[in-house]
Short mmCIF file of C-alpha atoms in Angstrom, two decimals:
data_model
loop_
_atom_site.label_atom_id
_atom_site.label_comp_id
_atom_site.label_asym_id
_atom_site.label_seq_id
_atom_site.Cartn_x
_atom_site.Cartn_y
_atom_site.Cartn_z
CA UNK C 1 -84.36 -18.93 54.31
CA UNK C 2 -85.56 -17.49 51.37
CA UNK C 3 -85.57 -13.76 53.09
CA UNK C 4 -82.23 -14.46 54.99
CA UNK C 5 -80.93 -15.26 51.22
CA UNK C 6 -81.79 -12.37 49.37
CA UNK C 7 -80.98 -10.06 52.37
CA UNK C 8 -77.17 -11.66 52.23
CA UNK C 9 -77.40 -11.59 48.69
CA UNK C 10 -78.33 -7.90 47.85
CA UNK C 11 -75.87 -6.60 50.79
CA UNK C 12 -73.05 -8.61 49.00
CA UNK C 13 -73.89 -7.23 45.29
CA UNK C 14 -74.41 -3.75 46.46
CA UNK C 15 -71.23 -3.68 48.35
CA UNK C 16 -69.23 -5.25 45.44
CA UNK C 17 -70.94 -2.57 43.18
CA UNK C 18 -70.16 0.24 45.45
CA UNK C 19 -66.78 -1.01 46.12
CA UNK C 20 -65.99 -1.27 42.19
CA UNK C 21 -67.87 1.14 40.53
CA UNK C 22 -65.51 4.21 41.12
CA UNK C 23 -62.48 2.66 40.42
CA UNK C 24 -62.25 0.56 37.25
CA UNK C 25 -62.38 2.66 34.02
CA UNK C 26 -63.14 -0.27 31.96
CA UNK C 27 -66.64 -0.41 33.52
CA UNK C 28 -68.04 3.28 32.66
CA UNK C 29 -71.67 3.45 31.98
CA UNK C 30 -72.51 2.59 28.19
CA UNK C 31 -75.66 4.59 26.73
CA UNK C 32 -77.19 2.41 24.12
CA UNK C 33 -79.39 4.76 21.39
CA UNK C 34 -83.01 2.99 20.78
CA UNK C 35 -82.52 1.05 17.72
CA UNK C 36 -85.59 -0.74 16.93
CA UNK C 37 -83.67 -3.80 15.12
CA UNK C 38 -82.65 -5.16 18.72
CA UNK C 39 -86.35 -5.95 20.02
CA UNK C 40 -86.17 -9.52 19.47
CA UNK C 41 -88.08 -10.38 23.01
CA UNK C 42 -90.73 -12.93 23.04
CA UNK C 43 -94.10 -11.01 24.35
CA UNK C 44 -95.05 -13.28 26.74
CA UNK C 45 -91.76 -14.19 28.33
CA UNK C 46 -91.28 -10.52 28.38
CA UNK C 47 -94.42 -9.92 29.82
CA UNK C 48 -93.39 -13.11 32.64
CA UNK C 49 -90.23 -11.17 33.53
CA UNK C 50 -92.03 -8.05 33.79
CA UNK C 51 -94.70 -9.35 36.15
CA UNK C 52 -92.02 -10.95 38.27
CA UNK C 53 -89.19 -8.25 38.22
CA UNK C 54 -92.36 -5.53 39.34
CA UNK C 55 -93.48 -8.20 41.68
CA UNK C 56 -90.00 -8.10 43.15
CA UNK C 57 -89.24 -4.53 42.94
CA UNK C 58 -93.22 -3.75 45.10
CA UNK C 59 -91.31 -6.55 47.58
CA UNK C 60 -88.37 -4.80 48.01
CA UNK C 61 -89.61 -1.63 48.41
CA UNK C 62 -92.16 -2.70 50.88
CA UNK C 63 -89.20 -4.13 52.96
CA UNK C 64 -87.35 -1.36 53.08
CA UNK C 65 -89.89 1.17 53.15
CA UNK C 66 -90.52 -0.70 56.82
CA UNK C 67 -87.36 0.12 58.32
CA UNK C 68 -87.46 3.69 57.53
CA UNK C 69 -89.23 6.55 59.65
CA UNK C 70 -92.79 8.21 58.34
CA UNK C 71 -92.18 10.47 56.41
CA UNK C 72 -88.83 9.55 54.80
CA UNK C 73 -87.88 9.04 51.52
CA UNK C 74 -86.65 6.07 49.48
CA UNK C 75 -85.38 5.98 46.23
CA UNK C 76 -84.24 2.40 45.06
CA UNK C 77 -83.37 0.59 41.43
CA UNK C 78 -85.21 -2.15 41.20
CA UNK C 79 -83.69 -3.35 38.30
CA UNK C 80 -80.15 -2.62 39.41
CA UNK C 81 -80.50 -5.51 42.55
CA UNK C 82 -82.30 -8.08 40.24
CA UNK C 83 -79.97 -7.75 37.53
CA UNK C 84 -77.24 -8.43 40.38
CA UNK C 85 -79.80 -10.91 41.40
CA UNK C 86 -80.05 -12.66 38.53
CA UNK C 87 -76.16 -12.58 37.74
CA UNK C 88 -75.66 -13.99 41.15
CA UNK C 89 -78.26 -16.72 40.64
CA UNK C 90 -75.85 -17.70 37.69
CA UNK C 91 -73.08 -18.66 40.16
CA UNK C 92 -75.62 -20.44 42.60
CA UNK C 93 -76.49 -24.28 42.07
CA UNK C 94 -79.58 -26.33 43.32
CA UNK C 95 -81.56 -25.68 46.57
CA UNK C 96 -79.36 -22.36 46.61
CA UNK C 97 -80.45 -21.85 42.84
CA UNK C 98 -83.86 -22.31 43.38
CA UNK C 99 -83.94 -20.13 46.70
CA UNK C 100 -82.94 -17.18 44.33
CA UNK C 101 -85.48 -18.00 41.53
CA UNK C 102 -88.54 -18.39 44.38
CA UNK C 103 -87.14 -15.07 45.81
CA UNK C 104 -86.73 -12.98 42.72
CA UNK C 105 -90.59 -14.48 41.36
CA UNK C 106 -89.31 -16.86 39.00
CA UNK C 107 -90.14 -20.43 40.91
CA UNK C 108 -90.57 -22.81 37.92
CA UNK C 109 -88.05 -21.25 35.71
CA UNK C 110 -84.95 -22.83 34.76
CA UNK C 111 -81.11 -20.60 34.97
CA UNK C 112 -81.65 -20.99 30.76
CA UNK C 113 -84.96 -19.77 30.13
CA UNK C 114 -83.83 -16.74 33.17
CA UNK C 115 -80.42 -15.88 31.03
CA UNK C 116 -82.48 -15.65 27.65
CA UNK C 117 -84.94 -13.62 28.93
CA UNK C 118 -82.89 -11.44 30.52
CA UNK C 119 -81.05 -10.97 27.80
CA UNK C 120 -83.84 -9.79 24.81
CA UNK C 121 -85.65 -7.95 28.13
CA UNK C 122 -82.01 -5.84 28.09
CA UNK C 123 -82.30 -5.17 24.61
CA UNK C 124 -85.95 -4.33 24.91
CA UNK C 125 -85.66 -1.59 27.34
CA UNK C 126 -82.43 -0.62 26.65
CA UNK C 127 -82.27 -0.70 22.70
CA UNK C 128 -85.77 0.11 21.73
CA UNK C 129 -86.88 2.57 19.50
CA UNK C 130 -89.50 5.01 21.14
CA UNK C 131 -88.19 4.45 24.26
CA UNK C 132 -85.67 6.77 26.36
CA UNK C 133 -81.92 6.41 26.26
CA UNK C 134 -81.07 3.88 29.46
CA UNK C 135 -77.28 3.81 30.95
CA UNK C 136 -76.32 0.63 32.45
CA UNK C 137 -73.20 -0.99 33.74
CA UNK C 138 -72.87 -4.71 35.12
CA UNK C 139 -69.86 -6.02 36.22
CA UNK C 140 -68.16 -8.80 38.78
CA UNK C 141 -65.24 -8.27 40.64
CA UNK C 142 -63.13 -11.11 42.45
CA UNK C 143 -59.70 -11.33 44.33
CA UNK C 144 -57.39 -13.49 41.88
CA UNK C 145 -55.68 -14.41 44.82
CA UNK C 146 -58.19 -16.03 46.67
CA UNK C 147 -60.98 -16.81 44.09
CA UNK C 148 -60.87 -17.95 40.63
CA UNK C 149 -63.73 -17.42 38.18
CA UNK C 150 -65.76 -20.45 36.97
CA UNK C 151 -64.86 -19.99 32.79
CA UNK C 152 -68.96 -21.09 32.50
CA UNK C 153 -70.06 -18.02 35.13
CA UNK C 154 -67.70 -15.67 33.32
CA UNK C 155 -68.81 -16.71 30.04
CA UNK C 156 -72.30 -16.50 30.87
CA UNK C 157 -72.37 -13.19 32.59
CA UNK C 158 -70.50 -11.63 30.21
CA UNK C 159 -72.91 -13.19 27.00
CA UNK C 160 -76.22 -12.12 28.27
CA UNK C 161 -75.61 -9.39 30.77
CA UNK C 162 -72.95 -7.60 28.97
CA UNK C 163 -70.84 -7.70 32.29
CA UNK C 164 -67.22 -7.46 32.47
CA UNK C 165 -64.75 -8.94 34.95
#
């Protein structure tokens, strides 16, 4: 279920990116400068994300490194499909919910303590002095005329993954 899941899942976020990403100006890449007064993460949760998000990342390459032919090259973002991941986790509730958090790593964590982190693990690696400048764009795209937006998704994904609709 769990494979099935994240298979569905990371088809539907990548295709929503790819669909999105050329066409809506308001979602151009913003390059944060390191600024060392953003790195606000708690070490050990960081260190928890870390482990789970490289954890996920070995996964995922593994998996698709199978498909391929010898010889061929992959180049993936890890963190690109779990932030989309996580994001989507955001919209998911119970079994669903946890079927995200056992496939992304994070079994015993709850969709708080996953937000939070995410968020000062953002500002970590994207705002933190001595390390290089990161670009990164999230957003969420919907058809207003079939689906309308849950004001606590929105909210969320736009407080701790900088997202826009």
């Amino acid at each position: 279920m769990v494979n099935v899941l994240s298979r569905v899942s990371l088809a539907l976020c990548l295709a929503a990116a790819l669909a999105g990403c050329k066409s809506d100006p308001a979602l151009q890449s913003q390059s944060v400068k390191p600024d060392s007064t953003t790195n606000d993460a708690n070490p050990a949760e960081a260190g928890e994300l870390g482990s789970s998000n490289f954890r996920f990342g070995l996964s995922l390459f593994k998996t698709l490194n199978k498909k391929e032919e010898p010889g061929t090259n992959i180049l993936i973002s890890p963190l690109s499909v779990q932030t989309a991941l996580h994001m989507t986790t955001n919209a998911a509730a119970g079994d669903s919910r946890q079927d995200f958090l056992t496939g992304l790593y994070l079994d015993d964590w709850s969709l708080a303590k996953l937000n939070q982190s995410q968020q000062r693990w953002r500002k970590t690696i994207i705002g933190n002095a001595g390390h290089p400048t990161i670009s990164s764009t999230n957003g969420f795209f919907k058809d207003p005329e079939r689906l309308k937006a849950n004001p606590d998704f929105t909210s969320r994904l736009q407080e701790f993954y900088k997202a826009k609709l």
